[in-house]
PDB file of C-alpha atoms in Angstrom:
ATOM      1  CA  MET N   1      -5.794  36.877 -12.170  1.00 66.00           C
ATOM      2  CA  GLN N   2      -4.793  33.649 -10.520  1.00 68.00           C
ATOM      3  CA  GLU N   3      -5.966  30.037 -12.260  1.00 86.00           C
ATOM      4  CA  ASN N   4      -8.080  27.848 -10.531  1.00 91.00           C
ATOM      5  CA  ILE N   5      -6.308  24.313  -9.388  1.00 92.00           C
ATOM      6  CA  PHE N   6      -8.111  21.279  -8.475  1.00 93.00           C
ATOM      7  CA  HIS N   7      -7.743  19.584  -5.488  1.00 96.00           C
ATOM      8  CA  VAL N   8      -9.078  16.088  -4.416  1.00 97.00           C
ATOM      9  CA  ALA N   9      -8.290  13.880  -0.616  1.00 97.00           C
ATOM     10  CA  LEU N  10      -7.935  10.529  -1.066  1.00 97.00           C
ATOM     11  CA  ALA N  11      -7.869   8.205   1.853  1.00 97.00           C
ATOM     12  CA  VAL N  12      -4.528   5.512   2.238  1.00 97.00           C
ATOM     13  CA  ASN N  13      -3.852   2.227   3.535  1.00 97.00           C
ATOM     14  CA  ASP N  14      -0.388   3.323   4.385  1.00 97.00           C
ATOM     15  CA  LEU N  15       0.724   6.846   4.182  1.00 98.00           C
ATOM     16  CA  LYS N  16       4.641   6.001   3.345  1.00 97.00           C
ATOM     17  CA  GLU N  17       3.629   3.261   0.650  1.00 98.00           C
ATOM     18  CA  ALA N  18       1.215   5.781  -0.993  1.00 98.00           C
ATOM     19  CA  THR N  19       3.598   8.691  -1.222  1.00 98.00           C
ATOM     20  CA  ASP N  20       6.021   6.240  -2.406  1.00 98.00           C
ATOM     21  CA  PHE N  21       4.184   5.763  -5.753  1.00 98.00           C
ATOM     22  CA  TYR N  22       2.850   8.890  -6.084  1.00 98.00           C
ATOM     23  CA  SER N  23       6.310  10.326  -5.167  1.00 97.00           C
ATOM     24  CA  ASN N  24       8.772   7.732  -6.903  1.00 97.00           C
ATOM     25  CA  VAL N  25       6.892   6.005  -9.402  1.00 97.00           C
ATOM     26  CA  LEU N  26       5.013   9.118 -10.761  1.00 97.00           C
ATOM     27  CA  GLY N  27       7.793  11.601 -10.265  1.00 97.00           C
ATOM     28  CA  CYS N  28       5.278  13.334  -7.684  1.00 97.00           C
ATOM     29  CA  LYS N  29       6.858  15.821  -5.198  1.00 97.00           C
ATOM     30  CA  GLU N  30       5.516  15.651  -1.880  1.00 97.00           C
ATOM     31  CA  ARG N  31       5.325  19.491   0.105  1.00 95.00           C
ATOM     32  CA  MET N  32       7.643  18.419   3.389  1.00 94.00           C
ATOM     33  CA  ASP N  33       6.286  21.620   5.011  1.00 95.00           C
ATOM     34  CA  ALA N  34       2.742  19.906   4.942  1.00 93.00           C
ATOM     35  CA  ARG N  35       2.399  16.338   6.371  1.00 96.00           C
ATOM     36  CA  GLY N  36       1.431  15.412   8.791  1.00 96.00           C
ATOM     37  CA  ASP N  37       1.152  11.872  10.608  1.00 96.00           C
ATOM     38  CA  THR N  38      -1.260  11.092   8.734  1.00 97.00           C
ATOM     39  CA  TYR N  39      -1.822  13.364   5.919  1.00 98.00           C
ATOM     40  CA  THR N  40       0.339  14.664   2.846  1.00 98.00           C
ATOM     41  CA  VAL N  41       0.356  17.054   0.396  1.00 98.00           C
ATOM     42  CA  ILE N  42       1.295  16.230  -3.216  1.00 98.00           C
ATOM     43  CA  ASN N  43       1.679  18.400  -6.260  1.00 97.00           C
ATOM     44  CA  PHE N  44      -0.019  16.214  -8.590  1.00 98.00           C
ATOM     45  CA  PHE N  45       1.031  17.675 -11.936  1.00 96.00           C
ATOM     46  CA  GLY N  46       0.088  21.023 -10.974  1.00 94.00           C
ATOM     47  CA  SER N  47      -2.987  20.360  -9.522  1.00 95.00           C
ATOM     48  CA  GLN N  48      -3.255  19.493  -5.101  1.00 97.00           C
ATOM     49  CA  LEU N  49      -3.583  15.692  -4.118  1.00 98.00           C
ATOM     50  CA  VAL N  50      -3.852  15.552  -0.266  1.00 98.00           C
ATOM     51  CA  LEU N  51      -3.392  12.191   0.917  1.00 98.00           C
ATOM     52  CA  ILE N  52      -4.956  11.176   4.596  1.00 98.00           C
ATOM     53  CA  GLU N  53      -4.174   7.408   5.900  1.00 98.00           C
ATOM     54  CA  ASP N  54      -7.105   5.625   6.604  1.00 97.00           C
ATOM     55  CA  PRO N  55      -7.425   2.090   5.496  1.00 95.00           C
ATOM     56  CA  ASN N  56     -11.274   1.842   6.151  1.00 94.00           C
ATOM     57  CA  GLU N  57     -12.172   4.289   3.870  1.00 94.00           C
ATOM     58  CA  THR N  58     -10.158   3.193   0.888  1.00 92.00           C
ATOM     59  CA  ASN N  59     -10.930   0.722  -2.190  1.00 84.00           C
ATOM     60  CA  LYS N  60     -10.462  -3.197  -1.267  1.00 82.00           C
ATOM     61  CA  GLN N  61     -10.950  -3.959  -4.951  1.00 76.00           C
ATOM     62  CA  ASP N  62      -7.682  -3.329  -7.425  1.00 69.00           C
ATOM     63  CA  SER N  63      -9.314  -4.940 -10.575  1.00 71.00           C
ATOM     64  CA  VAL N  64     -11.144  -3.663 -13.639  1.00 71.00           C
ATOM     65  CA  ALA N  65     -13.582  -6.209 -14.793  1.00 66.00           C
ATOM     66  CA  GLN N  66     -12.851  -7.027 -18.908  1.00 62.00           C
ATOM     67  CA  ASP N  67     -16.399  -5.523 -19.806  1.00 60.00           C
ATOM     68  CA  VAL N  68     -16.462  -2.234 -18.306  1.00 63.00           C
ATOM     69  CA  PHE N  69     -14.724   0.942 -20.585  1.00 69.00           C
ATOM     70  CA  GLU N  70     -12.900   2.326 -17.483  1.00 77.00           C
ATOM     71  CA  PRO N  71     -12.894   2.760 -13.305  1.00 82.00           C
ATOM     72  CA  VAL N  72     -16.457   4.552 -11.985  1.00 83.00           C
ATOM     73  CA  LYS N  73     -14.292   5.325  -9.534  1.00 89.00           C
ATOM     74  CA  HIS N  74     -11.396   7.587 -10.405  1.00 92.00           C
ATOM     75  CA  PHE N  75      -9.637  10.545 -10.100  1.00 95.00           C
ATOM     76  CA  GLY N  76      -7.262  11.844 -13.189  1.00 96.00           C
ATOM     77  CA  ILE N  77      -5.363  14.910 -14.638  1.00 96.00           C
ATOM     78  CA  ILE N  78      -5.109  15.868 -18.508  1.00 97.00           C
ATOM     79  CA  MET N  79      -2.099  15.932 -19.927  1.00 97.00           C
ATOM     80  CA  GLU N  80      -0.170  18.243 -23.267  1.00 97.00           C
ATOM     81  CA  TRP N  81       0.140  15.275 -26.025  1.00 98.00           C
ATOM     82  CA  ASN N  82       3.783  14.719 -25.634  1.00 97.00           C
ATOM     83  CA  ASN N  83       4.224  14.240 -22.162  1.00 97.00           C
ATOM     84  CA  TRP N  84       1.740  11.804 -21.753  1.00 98.00           C
ATOM     85  CA  HIS N  85       3.524   9.728 -24.238  1.00 98.00           C
ATOM     86  CA  ASN N  86       7.067  10.863 -22.743  1.00 97.00           C
ATOM     87  CA  LEU N  87       5.308   9.498 -19.060  1.00 98.00           C
ATOM     88  CA  VAL N  88       3.731   6.773 -20.664  1.00 98.00           C
ATOM     89  CA  ASN N  89       7.404   5.549 -21.527  1.00 98.00           C
ATOM     90  CA  ILE N  90       8.782   6.225 -17.889  1.00 97.00           C
ATOM     91  CA  LEU N  91       5.715   4.192 -16.740  1.00 98.00           C
ATOM     92  CA  GLU N  92       6.859   1.313 -19.355  1.00 98.00           C
ATOM     93  CA  LYS N  93      10.747   1.134 -18.187  1.00 97.00           C
ATOM     94  CA  LYS N  94       9.501   1.220 -14.552  1.00 96.00           C
ATOM     95  CA  GLU N  95       7.284  -1.817 -14.893  1.00 97.00           C
ATOM     96  CA  VAL N  96       4.307  -0.186 -13.510  1.00 96.00           C
ATOM     97  CA  GLU N  97       1.398  -2.224 -13.621  1.00 95.00           C
ATOM     98  CA  PHE N  98      -1.137  -0.477 -15.891  1.00 95.00           C
ATOM     99  CA  LYS N  99      -4.619  -1.580 -15.551  1.00 93.00           C
ATOM    100  CA  ILE N 100      -5.755   0.281 -19.005  1.00 93.00           C
ATOM    101  CA  GLN N 101      -3.512  -0.279 -21.211  1.00 95.00           C
ATOM    102  CA  PRO N 102      -2.061   2.999 -22.971  1.00 97.00           C
ATOM    103  CA  ASN N 103      -3.916   3.783 -25.938  1.00 97.00           C
ATOM    104  CA  VAL N 104      -5.082   6.151 -28.244  1.00 97.00           C
ATOM    105  CA  LYS N 105      -8.424   6.322 -30.332  1.00 96.00           C
ATOM    106  CA  ASP N 106     -10.835   8.350 -32.704  1.00 96.00           C
ATOM    107  CA  HIS N 107     -13.918   9.874 -30.900  1.00 93.00           C
ATOM    108  CA  GLU N 108     -16.204  11.442 -33.361  1.00 92.00           C
ATOM    109  CA  ASN N 109     -16.379  15.430 -33.024  1.00 92.00           C
ATOM    110  CA  VAL N 110     -13.502  14.937 -30.807  1.00 94.00           C
ATOM    111  CA  GLY N 111     -10.385  13.293 -32.445  1.00 96.00           C
ATOM    112  CA  LYS N 112      -8.138  11.330 -30.630  1.00 97.00           C
ATOM    113  CA  VAL N 113      -7.741  10.917 -27.411  1.00 97.00           C
ATOM    114  CA  ALA N 114      -4.897   9.490 -25.275  1.00 98.00           C
ATOM    115  CA  ASN N 115      -5.656   7.346 -21.971  1.00 96.00           C
ATOM    116  CA  MET N 116      -4.469   5.195 -19.309  1.00 97.00           C
ATOM    117  CA  PHE N 117      -4.862   4.082 -16.015  1.00 96.00           C
ATOM    118  CA  LEU N 118      -2.789   2.715 -12.763  1.00 96.00           C
ATOM    119  CA  SER N 119      -4.014   2.400  -9.117  1.00 95.00           C
ATOM    120  CA  ASP N 120      -2.193   3.746  -6.191  1.00 96.00           C
ATOM    121  CA  PRO N 121      -1.349   1.149  -3.694  1.00 95.00           C
ATOM    122  CA  SER N 122      -4.712   1.561  -1.958  1.00 95.00           C
ATOM    123  CA  HIS N 123      -6.485   0.606  -5.313  1.00 94.00           C
ATOM    124  CA  ASN N 124      -7.290   4.546  -6.112  1.00 96.00           C
ATOM    125  CA  PHE N 125      -7.553   4.366 -10.105  1.00 95.00           C
ATOM    126  CA  ILE N 126      -5.952   7.191 -11.555  1.00 97.00           C
ATOM    127  CA  GLU N 127      -6.061   8.223 -15.263  1.00 97.00           C
ATOM    128  CA  PHE N 128      -3.728  10.281 -17.596  1.00 98.00           C
ATOM    129  CA  LYS N 129      -5.732  11.416 -20.894  1.00 97.00           C
ATOM    130  CA  SER N 130      -4.758  13.652 -23.510  1.00 98.00           C
ATOM    131  CA  TYR N 131      -6.671  15.199 -26.366  1.00 98.00           C
ATOM    132  CA  LYS N 132      -4.503  15.895 -29.587  1.00 97.00           C
ATOM    133  CA  ASP N 133      -6.450  18.994 -30.112  1.00 96.00           C
ATOM    134  CA  ARG N 134      -7.036  20.453 -27.016  1.00 95.00           C
ATOM    135  CA  SER N 135      -9.307  23.138 -27.793  1.00 94.00           C
ATOM    136  CA  LYS N 136     -12.021  19.952 -27.277  1.00 94.00           C
ATOM    137  CA  ILE N 137     -11.283  18.901 -23.613  1.00 93.00           C
ATOM    138  CA  LEU N 138     -13.508  21.679 -22.396  1.00 89.00           C
TER     139      LEU N 138
END
């Protein structure tokens, strides 16, 4: 039986700029055979991300209030512990602006959880998360 694959579609202001961010900053792969004038399909760490150029539907704000734990509207990926830390190193070397800095916290009944937030050029918030004990994810 084949595993389920998560799919999400996001509005972006500029398809070329967004594709560049997901491909060159985050290291994701674009499916060149699944691209149109206003959309493309990205392999987002094993999930399907469809970017659709529609500036009327994008977020207009790219900041996180100081008193907010995390942006309400966001999507993301839960990564293996070492892969999360490797990604942090890659993003720091690229001097990516974090909306919430990489951090590791102890949570009661869950243990260590690492997370960080970025946003793409169209202000879509992305969370990268990792659980030290992967049995606590679901």
